[in-house]
PDB file of C-alpha atoms in Angstrom:
ATOM      1  CA  GLU A   1     152.514  72.297   2.326  1.00 79.00           C
ATOM      2  CA  GLU A   2     151.934  75.272   0.059  1.00 79.00           C
ATOM      3  CA  SER A   3     148.177  74.560  -0.053  1.00 80.00           C
ATOM      4  CA  LEU A   4     148.150  74.228   3.747  1.00 84.00           C
ATOM      5  CA  GLN A   5     150.050  77.508   4.082  1.00 81.00           C
ATOM      6  CA  MET A   6     147.654  79.164   1.652  1.00 83.00           C
ATOM      7  CA  TRP A   7     144.704  77.781   3.588  1.00 86.00           C
ATOM      8  CA  ASP A   8     146.172  79.057   6.863  1.00 85.00           C
ATOM      9  CA  LEU A   9     146.863  82.417   5.276  1.00 82.00           C
ATOM     10  CA  ASN A  10     143.317  82.549   3.964  1.00 83.00           C
ATOM     11  CA  LYS A  11     141.970  81.847   7.455  1.00 86.00           C
ATOM     12  CA  ARG A  12     144.134  84.539   8.966  1.00 83.00           C
ATOM     13  CA  LEU A  13     143.130  86.916   6.166  1.00 83.00           C
ATOM     14  CA  GLU A  14     139.471  86.249   6.822  1.00 85.00           C
ATOM     15  CA  ALA A  15     140.002  86.856  10.543  1.00 85.00           C
ATOM     16  CA  TYR A  16     141.902  90.075   9.862  1.00 81.00           C
ATOM     17  CA  LEU A  17     139.307  91.244   7.362  1.00 84.00           C
ATOM     18  CA  ALA A  18     136.541  90.539   9.882  1.00 86.00           C
ATOM     19  CA  ARG A  19     138.492  92.383  12.594  1.00 85.00           C
ATOM     20  CA  VAL A  20     139.090  95.339  10.236  1.00 85.00           C
ATOM     21  CA  LYS A  21     135.445  95.439   9.269  1.00 87.00           C
ATOM     22  CA  PHE A  22     134.397  95.353  12.919  1.00 90.00           C
ATOM     23  CA  LEU A  23     136.841  98.125  13.832  1.00 88.00           C
ATOM     24  CA  GLU A  24     135.753 100.245  10.861  1.00 87.00           C
ATOM     25  CA  GLU A  25     132.137  99.853  11.876  1.00 89.00           C
ATOM     26  CA  GLU A  26     132.984 100.745  15.477  1.00 85.00           C
ATOM     27  CA  ASN A  27     135.040 103.702  14.261  1.00 86.00           C
ATOM     28  CA  GLU A  28     132.107 104.894  12.140  1.00 88.00           C
ATOM     29  CA  VAL A  29     129.786 104.549  15.106  1.00 88.00           C
ATOM     30  CA  LEU A  30     132.203 106.530  17.287  1.00 84.00           C
ATOM     31  CA  ARG A  31     132.624 109.173  14.581  1.00 85.00           C
ATOM     32  CA  ALA A  32     128.863 109.468  14.259  1.00 85.00           C
ATOM     33  CA  GLU A  33     128.499 109.802  18.035  1.00 80.00           C
ATOM     34  CA  ILE A  34     131.212 112.466  18.130  1.00 78.00           C
ATOM     35  CA  GLN A  35     129.622 114.379  15.259  1.00 80.00           C
ATOM     36  CA  SER A  36     126.198 114.115  16.847  1.00 78.00           C
ATOM     37  CA  ALA A  37     127.638 115.254  20.194  1.00 69.00           C
ATOM     38  CA  LYS A  38     129.334 118.207  18.495  1.00 69.00           C
ATOM     39  CA  GLY A  39     126.301 119.164  16.487  1.00 68.00           C
ATOM     40  CA  SER A  40     123.633 118.491  19.124  1.00 63.00           C
ATOM     41  CA  PRO A  41     122.433 121.502  21.232  1.00 59.00           C
ATOM     42  CA  ALA A  42     122.751 119.405  24.409  1.00 55.00           C
ATOM     43  CA  GLY A  43     126.504 119.113  23.907  1.00 53.00           C
ATOM     44  CA  ASP A  44     126.761 122.794  23.139  1.00 58.00           C
ATOM     45  CA  SER A  45     124.696 123.620  26.216  1.00 64.00           C
ATOM     46  CA  TRP A  46     126.854 121.335  28.372  1.00 64.00           C
ATOM     47  CA  ARG A  47     129.984 122.957  26.986  1.00 67.00           C
ATOM     48  CA  ALA A  48     128.546 126.457  27.392  1.00 71.00           C
ATOM     49  CA  LYS A  49     127.445 125.561  30.923  1.00 72.00           C
ATOM     50  CA  TYR A  50     130.908 124.253  31.713  1.00 69.00           C
ATOM     51  CA  GLU A  51     132.536 127.355  30.229  1.00 77.00           C
ATOM     52  CA  GLU A  52     130.083 129.596  32.110  1.00 81.00           C
ATOM     53  CA  GLU A  53     130.789 127.786  35.354  1.00 79.00           C
ATOM     54  CA  LEU A  54     134.529 128.034  34.698  1.00 78.00           C
ATOM     55  CA  ARG A  55     134.128 131.767  33.972  1.00 83.00           C
ATOM     56  CA  ALA A  56     132.118 132.221  37.169  1.00 84.00           C
ATOM     57  CA  LEU A  57     134.787 130.393  39.142  1.00 82.00           C
ATOM     58  CA  ARG A  58     137.478 132.570  37.599  1.00 82.00           C
ATOM     59  CA  ASP A  59     135.497 135.701  38.467  1.00 87.00           C
ATOM     60  CA  ALA A  60     135.013 134.403  42.006  1.00 83.00           C
ATOM     61  CA  LEU A  61     138.736 133.695  42.196  1.00 81.00           C
ATOM     62  CA  ASP A  62     139.537 137.235  40.999  1.00 85.00           C
ATOM     63  CA  HIS A  63     137.030 138.669  43.478  1.00 84.00           C
ATOM     64  CA  ALA A  64     138.555 136.585  46.250  1.00 81.00           C
ATOM     65  CA  PHE A  65     142.024 137.771  45.274  1.00 82.00           C
ATOM     66  CA  ARG A  66     140.839 141.395  45.351  1.00 87.00           C
ATOM     67  CA  GLU A  67     139.171 140.811  48.722  1.00 84.00           C
ATOM     68  CA  LYS A  68     142.358 139.192  49.939  1.00 81.00           C
ATOM     69  CA  CYS A  69     144.383 142.238  48.844  1.00 84.00           C
ATOM     70  CA  THR A  70     141.829 144.541  50.498  1.00 85.00           C
ATOM     71  CA  ALA A  71     141.942 142.466  53.684  1.00 82.00           C
ATOM     72  CA  GLU A  72     145.738 142.498  53.662  1.00 83.00           C
ATOM     73  CA  LEU A  73     145.681 146.285  53.204  1.00 86.00           C
ATOM     74  CA  ALA A  74     143.168 146.618  56.054  1.00 83.00           C
ATOM     75  CA  ARG A  75     145.316 144.291  58.145  1.00 83.00           C
ATOM     76  CA  ASP A  76     148.383 146.432  57.446  1.00 85.00           C
ATOM     77  CA  ASN A  77     146.423 149.575  58.310  1.00 85.00           C
ATOM     78  CA  LEU A  78     145.191 147.973  61.519  1.00 84.00           C
ATOM     79  CA  TYR A  79     148.726 146.893  62.337  1.00 83.00           C
ATOM     80  CA  GLU A  80     149.976 150.436  61.801  1.00 85.00           C
ATOM     81  CA  GLU A  81     147.122 151.778  63.913  1.00 83.00           C
ATOM     82  CA  VAL A  82     147.929 149.243  66.644  1.00 83.00           C
ATOM     83  CA  GLN A  83     151.577 150.316  66.509  1.00 86.00           C
ATOM     84  CA  GLN A  84     150.503 153.954  66.788  1.00 85.00           C
ATOM     85  CA  VAL A  85     148.271 153.060  69.727  1.00 83.00           C
ATOM     86  CA  LYS A  86     151.160 151.194  71.347  1.00 84.00           C
ATOM     87  CA  SER A  87     153.495 154.162  70.840  1.00 85.00           C
ATOM     88  CA  ARG A  88     150.828 156.485  72.221  1.00 83.00           C
ATOM     89  CA  CYS A  89     150.353 154.146  75.192  1.00 82.00           C
ATOM     90  CA  GLN A  90     154.100 154.202  75.765  1.00 86.00           C
ATOM     91  CA  LYS A  91     154.078 157.998  75.587  1.00 85.00           C
ATOM     92  CA  GLU A  92     151.126 158.125  77.969  1.00 81.00           C
ATOM     93  CA  GLN A  93     152.934 155.728  80.287  1.00 82.00           C
ATOM     94  CA  ALA A  94     156.065 157.899  80.160  1.00 84.00           C
ATOM     95  CA  ALA A  95     153.957 161.002  80.813  1.00 82.00           C
ATOM     96  CA  ARG A  96     152.277 159.187  83.677  1.00 79.00           C
ATOM     97  CA  GLU A  97     155.640 158.237  85.144  1.00 85.00           C
ATOM     98  CA  GLU A  98     156.808 161.842  84.713  1.00 84.00           C
ATOM     99  CA  ALA A  99     153.634 163.076  86.415  1.00 80.00           C
ATOM    100  CA  LYS A 100     154.233 160.621  89.254  1.00 82.00           C
ATOM    101  CA  LYS A 101     157.800 161.885  89.589  1.00 85.00           C
ATOM    102  CA  GLN A 102     156.611 165.490  89.612  1.00 82.00           C
ATOM    103  CA  LEU A 103     153.940 164.552  92.137  1.00 83.00           C
ATOM    104  CA  SER A 104     156.516 162.915  94.395  1.00 82.00           C
ATOM    105  CA  LEU A 105     158.783 165.972  94.033  1.00 83.00           C
ATOM    106  CA  SER A 106     155.843 168.246  94.816  1.00 78.00           C
ATOM    107  CA  ARG A 107     155.057 166.151  97.860  1.00 82.00           C
ATOM    108  CA  LYS A 108     158.664 166.386  98.997  1.00 85.00           C
ATOM    109  CA  GLU A 109     158.644 170.134  98.452  1.00 81.00           C
ATOM    110  CA  LEU A 110     155.344 170.326 100.324  1.00 81.00           C
ATOM    111  CA  GLU A 111     156.806 168.393 103.247  1.00 84.00           C
ATOM    112  CA  GLU A 112     159.866 170.644 103.219  1.00 83.00           C
ATOM    113  CA  GLU A 113     157.640 173.731 103.135  1.00 79.00           C
ATOM    114  CA  ARG A 114     155.608 172.361 106.023  1.00 81.00           C
ATOM    115  CA  ARG A 115     158.729 171.673 108.038  1.00 85.00           C
ATOM    116  CA  ALA A 116     160.043 175.151 107.167  1.00 79.00           C
ATOM    117  CA  GLN A 117     156.700 176.656 108.191  1.00 77.00           C
ATOM    118  CA  ILE A 118     156.779 174.762 111.492  1.00 85.00           C
ATOM    119  CA  TRP A 119     160.381 175.888 112.070  1.00 84.00           C
ATOM    120  CA  LEU A 120     159.446 179.492 111.231  1.00 79.00           C
ATOM    121  CA  LYS A 121     156.499 179.338 113.606  1.00 79.00           C
ATOM    122  CA  GLU A 122     158.729 177.965 116.360  1.00 84.00           C
ATOM    123  CA  ARG A 123     161.357 180.584 115.541  1.00 76.00           C
ATOM    124  CA  ALA A 124     158.708 183.358 115.631  1.00 75.00           C
ATOM    125  CA  VAL A 125     157.448 182.111 119.019  1.00 81.00           C
ATOM    126  CA  GLN A 126     161.021 181.954 120.283  1.00 81.00           C
ATOM    127  CA  LEU A 127     161.706 185.492 119.035  1.00 78.00           C
ATOM    128  CA  GLU A 128     158.488 186.732 120.618  1.00 78.00           C
ATOM    129  CA  LYS A 129     159.578 185.182 123.911  1.00 83.00           C
ATOM    130  CA  GLU A 130     163.013 186.796 123.558  1.00 80.00           C
ATOM    131  CA  VAL A 131     161.369 190.154 122.772  1.00 75.00           C
ATOM    132  CA  GLU A 132     159.136 189.812 125.829  1.00 81.00           C
ATOM    133  CA  ALA A 133     162.143 188.882 127.960  1.00 81.00           C
ATOM    134  CA  LEU A 134     164.072 191.848 126.592  1.00 77.00           C
ATOM    135  CA  LEU A 135     161.097 194.109 127.267  1.00 77.00           C
ATOM    136  CA  GLU A 136     160.926 192.854 130.838  1.00 82.00           C
ATOM    137  CA  VAL A 137     164.664 193.363 131.285  1.00 79.00           C
ATOM    138  CA  HIS A 138     164.370 196.839 129.779  1.00 71.00           C
ATOM    139  CA  GLU A 139     161.488 197.672 132.053  1.00 77.00           C
ATOM    140  CA  GLU A 140     163.462 196.405 135.042  1.00 80.00           C
ATOM    141  CA  GLU A 141     166.542 198.343 133.971  1.00 74.00           C
ATOM    142  CA  LYS A 142     164.424 201.451 133.360  1.00 73.00           C
ATOM    143  CA  ALA A 143     162.824 201.124 136.798  1.00 78.00           C
ATOM    144  CA  GLY A 144     166.239 200.685 138.375  1.00 75.00           C
ATOM    145  CA  LEU A 145     167.517 203.702 136.526  1.00 71.00           C
ATOM    146  CA  ASP A 146     164.487 205.705 137.642  1.00 73.00           C
ATOM    147  CA  GLN A 147     165.122 204.646 141.202  1.00 78.00           C
ATOM    148  CA  GLU A 148     168.784 205.543 140.902  1.00 71.00           C
ATOM    149  CA  ILE A 149     167.901 208.943 139.396  1.00 70.00           C
ATOM    150  CA  ALA A 150     165.373 209.585 142.192  1.00 73.00           C
ATOM    151  CA  SER A 151     167.874 208.607 144.864  1.00 74.00           C
ATOM    152  CA  PHE A 152     170.530 210.643 143.138  1.00 62.00           C
ATOM    153  CA  SER A 153     168.208 213.677 142.973  1.00 63.00           C
ATOM    154  CA  GLN A 154     167.516 213.287 146.691  1.00 68.00           C
ATOM    155  CA  SER A 155     171.230 213.124 147.378  1.00 60.00           C
ATOM    156  CA  LEU A 156     171.674 216.202 145.238  1.00 52.00           C
ATOM    157  CA  GLU A 157     169.046 218.069 147.251  1.00 58.00           C
ATOM    158  CA  SER A 158     170.728 217.051 150.510  1.00 58.00           C
ATOM    159  CA  PHE A 159     174.105 218.130 149.303  1.00 45.00           C
ATOM    160  CA  ARG A 160     173.398 221.355 147.514  1.00 48.00           C
ATOM    161  CA  CYS A 161     176.478 222.912 148.952  1.00 45.00           C
ATOM    162  CA  ALA A 162     178.683 220.252 147.438  1.00 43.00           C
ATOM    163  CA  PRO A 163     181.339 221.194 144.923  1.00 46.00           C
ATOM    164  CA  VAL A 164     180.347 221.657 141.302  1.00 43.00           C
ATOM    165  CA  ALA A 165     182.660 218.863 140.102  1.00 44.00           C
ATOM    166  CA  PHE A 166     179.694 216.410 139.905  1.00 41.00           C
ATOM    167  CA  GLN A 167     177.978 216.389 136.524  1.00 46.00           C
ATOM    168  CA  PRO A 168     174.502 214.744 136.336  1.00 47.00           C
ATOM    169  CA  VAL A 169     174.612 214.967 132.524  1.00 46.00           C
ATOM    170  CA  GLU A 170     176.522 211.674 132.320  1.00 54.00           C
ATOM    171  CA  VAL A 171     173.593 209.783 133.817  1.00 57.00           C
ATOM    172  CA  GLU A 172     171.248 211.319 131.296  1.00 64.00           C
ATOM    173  CA  ASP A 173     173.674 210.445 128.478  1.00 69.00           C
ATOM    174  CA  TYR A 174     173.863 206.914 129.786  1.00 62.00           C
ATOM    175  CA  SER A 175     170.080 206.642 129.860  1.00 66.00           C
ATOM    176  CA  LYS A 176     169.878 208.106 126.350  1.00 72.00           C
ATOM    177  CA  ARG A 177     172.470 205.637 125.102  1.00 72.00           C
ATOM    178  CA  LEU A 178     170.618 202.784 126.749  1.00 69.00           C
ATOM    179  CA  SER A 179     167.329 203.908 125.208  1.00 72.00           C
ATOM    180  CA  GLU A 180     169.008 204.245 121.807  1.00 75.00           C
ATOM    181  CA  ILE A 181     170.570 200.783 122.154  1.00 75.00           C
ATOM    182  CA  TRP A 182     167.205 199.415 123.197  1.00 72.00           C
ATOM    183  CA  LYS A 183     165.491 201.121 120.274  1.00 73.00           C
ATOM    184  CA  GLY A 184     168.130 199.688 117.914  1.00 74.00           C
ATOM    185  CA  ALA A 185     167.627 196.216 119.382  1.00 69.00           C
ATOM    186  CA  VAL A 186     163.846 196.584 119.094  1.00 71.00           C
ATOM    187  CA  GLU A 187     164.181 197.775 115.502  1.00 78.00           C
ATOM    188  CA  THR A 188     166.498 194.835 114.742  1.00 78.00           C
ATOM    189  CA  TYR A 189     164.034 192.384 116.259  1.00 69.00           C
ATOM    190  CA  LYS A 190     161.187 194.059 114.399  1.00 76.00           C
ATOM    191  CA  THR A 191     163.181 193.745 111.169  1.00 81.00           C
ATOM    192  CA  GLU A 192     163.873 190.073 111.878  1.00 75.00           C
ATOM    193  CA  VAL A 193     160.222 189.488 112.762  1.00 73.00           C
ATOM    194  CA  SER A 194     159.098 191.238 109.549  1.00 77.00           C
ATOM    195  CA  GLN A 195     161.615 189.159 107.561  1.00 78.00           C
ATOM    196  CA  LEU A 196     160.345 186.001 109.249  1.00 75.00           C
ATOM    197  CA  GLU A 197     156.771 187.023 108.506  1.00 77.00           C
ATOM    198  CA  GLY A 198     157.721 187.690 104.878  1.00 78.00           C
ATOM    199  CA  SER A 199     159.437 184.296 104.630  1.00 73.00           C
ATOM    200  CA  LEU A 200     156.391 182.753 106.321  1.00 73.00           C
ATOM    201  CA  CYS A 201     154.105 184.377 103.731  1.00 80.00           C
ATOM    202  CA  GLN A 202     156.432 183.190 100.961  1.00 79.00           C
ATOM    203  CA  ALA A 203     156.380 179.706 102.452  1.00 70.00           C
ATOM    204  CA  LYS A 204     152.569 179.829 102.561  1.00 75.00           C
ATOM    205  CA  GLU A 205     152.488 180.945  98.925  1.00 80.00           C
ATOM    206  CA  ASN A 206     154.900 178.168  97.986  1.00 76.00           C
ATOM    207  CA  LEU A 207     152.740 175.733  99.960  1.00 74.00           C
ATOM    208  CA  TRP A 208     149.570 176.831  98.149  1.00 81.00           C
ATOM    209  CA  LYS A 209     151.407 176.685  94.857  1.00 80.00           C
ATOM    210  CA  ALA A 210     152.650 173.176  95.630  1.00 73.00           C
ATOM    211  CA  VAL A 211     149.111 172.146  96.613  1.00 75.00           C
ATOM    212  CA  GLU A 212     147.736 173.582  93.356  1.00 82.00           C
ATOM    213  CA  ASP A 213     150.491 171.865  91.364  1.00 78.00           C
ATOM    214  CA  ASN A 214     149.669 168.644  93.192  1.00 73.00           C
ATOM    215  CA  GLN A 215     145.980 169.018  92.345  1.00 80.00           C
ATOM    216  CA  GLN A 216     146.781 169.784  88.727  1.00 81.00           C
ATOM    217  CA  SER A 217     149.124 166.794  88.603  1.00 76.00           C
ATOM    218  CA  GLN A 218     146.392 164.581  90.064  1.00 79.00           C
ATOM    219  CA  LEU A 219     143.866 165.895  87.530  1.00 84.00           C
ATOM    220  CA  GLN A 220     146.338 165.351  84.718  1.00 79.00           C
ATOM    221  CA  LEU A 221     147.065 161.876  86.059  1.00 80.00           C
ATOM    222  CA  GLN A 222     143.331 161.098  86.126  1.00 82.00           C
ATOM    223  CA  HIS A 223     142.952 162.352  82.542  1.00 81.00           C
ATOM    224  CA  LEU A 224     145.936 160.268  81.486  1.00 82.00           C
ATOM    225  CA  GLU A 225     144.473 157.200  83.201  1.00 82.00           C
ATOM    226  CA  LYS A 226     141.150 157.760  81.418  1.00 86.00           C
ATOM    227  CA  ASP A 227     142.939 158.170  78.068  1.00 82.00           C
ATOM    228  CA  LEU A 228     145.001 155.059  78.787  1.00 82.00           C
ATOM    229  CA  ALA A 229     141.868 153.056  79.613  1.00 83.00           C
ATOM    230  CA  GLY A 230     140.207 154.295  76.398  1.00 82.00           C
ATOM    231  CA  LEU A 231     143.289 153.429  74.367  1.00 83.00           C
ATOM    232  CA  LYS A 232     143.436 149.958  75.940  1.00 82.00           C
ATOM    233  CA  ALA A 233     139.762 149.370  75.087  1.00 84.00           C
ATOM    234  CA  ARG A 234     140.362 150.621  71.526  1.00 82.00           C
ATOM    235  CA  LYS A 235     143.414 148.373  71.239  1.00 81.00           C
ATOM    236  CA  GLU A 236     141.420 145.330  72.400  1.00 85.00           C
ATOM    237  CA  MET A 237     138.610 146.177  69.975  1.00 86.00           C
ATOM    238  CA  LEU A 238     141.070 146.574  67.092  1.00 84.00           C
ATOM    239  CA  GLU A 239     142.792 143.301  67.981  1.00 83.00           C
ATOM    240  CA  GLU A 240     139.424 141.497  68.106  1.00 86.00           C
ATOM    241  CA  SER A 241     138.405 143.012  64.761  1.00 82.00           C
ATOM    242  CA  LEU A 242     141.774 142.076  63.256  1.00 81.00           C
ATOM    243  CA  ALA A 243     141.499 138.511  64.559  1.00 84.00           C
ATOM    244  CA  ARG A 244     137.924 138.215  63.248  1.00 85.00           C
ATOM    245  CA  GLN A 245     138.884 139.543  59.819  1.00 81.00           C
ATOM    246  CA  TRP A 246     141.911 137.259  59.787  1.00 83.00           C
ATOM    247  CA  GLN A 247     139.693 134.232  60.573  1.00 85.00           C
ATOM    248  CA  GLU A 248     137.178 135.238  57.891  1.00 83.00           C
ATOM    249  CA  GLN A 249     139.949 135.770  55.362  1.00 79.00           C
ATOM    250  CA  ARG A 250     141.494 132.442  56.317  1.00 83.00           C
ATOM    251  CA  GLY A 251     138.138 130.648  55.926  1.00 83.00           C
ATOM    252  CA  GLU A 252     137.538 132.261  52.518  1.00 80.00           C
ATOM    253  CA  ALA A 253     141.077 131.399  51.445  1.00 77.00           C
ATOM    254  CA  GLU A 254     140.511 127.784  52.467  1.00 86.00           C
ATOM    255  CA  LYS A 255     137.215 127.699  50.529  1.00 83.00           C
ATOM    256  CA  PHE A 256     138.844 129.133  47.413  1.00 77.00           C
ATOM    257  CA  GLN A 257     141.765 126.768  47.830  1.00 82.00           C
ATOM    258  CA  LEU A 258     139.348 123.831  47.943  1.00 86.00           C
ATOM    259  CA  ALA A 259     137.534 125.193  44.865  1.00 79.00           C
ATOM    260  CA  MET A 260     140.862 125.554  43.066  1.00 79.00           C
ATOM    261  CA  GLU A 261     141.844 122.026  44.024  1.00 85.00           C
ATOM    262  CA  ALA A 262     138.476 120.721  42.768  1.00 82.00           C
ATOM    263  CA  LEU A 263     138.915 122.607  39.493  1.00 81.00           C
ATOM    264  CA  GLU A 264     142.455 121.336  39.182  1.00 82.00           C
ATOM    265  CA  GLN A 265     141.250 117.782  39.818  1.00 85.00           C
ATOM    266  CA  GLU A 266     138.516 118.179  37.211  1.00 80.00           C
ATOM    267  CA  LYS A 267     141.080 119.614  34.795  1.00 80.00           C
ATOM    268  CA  GLN A 268     143.405 116.670  35.391  1.00 84.00           C
ATOM    269  CA  THR A 269     140.486 114.242  34.905  1.00 83.00           C
ATOM    270  CA  LEU A 270     139.544 115.898  31.616  1.00 80.00           C
ATOM    271  CA  ARG A 271     143.164 115.796  30.504  1.00 81.00           C
ATOM    272  CA  VAL A 272     143.354 112.084  31.351  1.00 85.00           C
ATOM    273  CA  GLN A 273     140.105 111.417  29.478  1.00 81.00           C
ATOM    274  CA  ILE A 274     141.274 113.393  26.438  1.00 81.00           C
ATOM    275  CA  ALA A 275     144.647 111.595  26.523  1.00 81.00           C
ATOM    276  CA  GLN A 276     142.865 108.232  26.774  1.00 83.00           C
ATOM    277  CA  VAL A 277     140.620 109.067  23.808  1.00 80.00           C
ATOM    278  CA  LEU A 278     143.616 110.235  21.783  1.00 82.00           C
ATOM    279  CA  GLU A 279     145.553 107.104  22.717  1.00 86.00           C
ATOM    280  CA  ASP A 280     142.646 104.858  21.746  1.00 82.00           C
ATOM    281  CA  ARG A 281     142.313 106.697  18.474  1.00 80.00           C
ATOM    282  CA  GLN A 282     146.051 106.407  17.847  1.00 84.00           C
ATOM    283  CA  GLN A 283     145.921 102.685  18.559  1.00 83.00           C
ATOM    284  CA  LEU A 284     143.008 102.305  16.174  1.00 81.00           C
ATOM    285  CA  MET A 285     144.926 104.192  13.514  1.00 82.00           C
ATOM    286  CA  HIS A 286     147.986 102.001  14.013  1.00 83.00           C
ATOM    287  CA  LEU A 287     145.874  98.878  13.954  1.00 80.00           C
ATOM    288  CA  LYS A 288     144.122 100.061  10.804  1.00 80.00           C
ATOM    289  CA  MET A 289     147.465 100.787   9.119  1.00 83.00           C
ATOM    290  CA  SER A 290     148.878  97.406  10.102  1.00 79.00           C
ATOM    291  CA  LEU A 291     145.771  95.653   8.852  1.00 79.00           C
ATOM    292  CA  SER A 292     145.910  97.616   5.618  1.00 79.00           C
ATOM    293  CA  LEU A 293     149.538  96.565   5.184  1.00 83.00           C
ATOM    294  CA  GLU A 294     148.676  92.931   5.861  1.00 80.00           C
ATOM    295  CA  VAL A 295     145.731  93.072   3.427  1.00 81.00           C
ATOM    296  CA  ALA A 296     147.963  94.581   0.769  1.00 82.00           C
ATOM    297  CA  THR A 297     150.580  91.912   1.492  1.00 83.00           C
ATOM    298  CA  TYR A 298     147.998  89.120   1.211  1.00 79.00           C
ATOM    299  CA  ARG A 299     146.611  90.574  -1.994  1.00 81.00           C
ATOM    300  CA  THR A 300     150.133  90.711  -3.427  1.00 84.00           C
ATOM    301  CA  LEU A 301     150.768  87.119  -2.350  1.00 81.00           C
ATOM    302  CA  LEU A 302     147.441  86.002  -3.786  1.00 79.00           C
ATOM    303  CA  GLU A 303     148.083  87.820  -7.045  1.00 81.00           C
ATOM    304  CA  ALA A 304     151.576  86.323  -7.219  1.00 78.00           C
ATOM    305  CA  GLU A 305     150.207  82.879  -6.358  1.00 75.00           C
ATOM    306  CA  SER A 306     147.486  83.142  -8.956  1.00 71.00           C
TER     307      SER A 306
END
């Protein structure tokens, strides 16, 4: 049994020694390949190329980040400009509404002035008719008084021997009073007519002023409409430019994101490969140590046996 055990142990020892020799040879081959790869210019060029490409990608990433910051700043500026344009549009709209209100008020004042002018014209015609009627009445009264004075003078001539108790001065006083009253009435009507003419002139001036204000309001409204149309076109252009820049920035961000993902994938692959190489090397080291322990054990057993 001991000889059989020794024979079995010898077989196992031979197998282990062959396995150790094979692994040592493979390890030497791998070490030589690694040393040759490290020392060869092709490996250095591949590593330098990889580092150069990585540096270029980092520079591109930094450039993209700077462009992104610039685009965000431009976007913020455009947003502020759009807000300013909106506030200006609101102000222009408020000014337009105010101009429309003033225009409507001017139109109302114009209509009132027209109605007042028509009423003044009618009133002037009515006063002229009244003055003409008063003149006719005065002429009739004056003719009647002349006839009465003529008849009275004839009666005075026929009755010259009449008593002196009759006084013709009263008739003359009456005619003077009537003429004075008539003159006062004429002066009053003239004053009223002059006042009406003055108010008519004032109404005409107010009418012309309202027409000029209306024209100025219309011109201002036209200018405001032109400014509003220009601001709307500028707003549309800014929105289109902002949308285009946003799309370009989004496309560039997607490209850089894809590049980053590819680099991250390559990094993970390299890490996995390095971990696999280290694990294989660790396994080889453990296997070598275990084989060395077994060889030392067998040598001890063989020395003890011998």
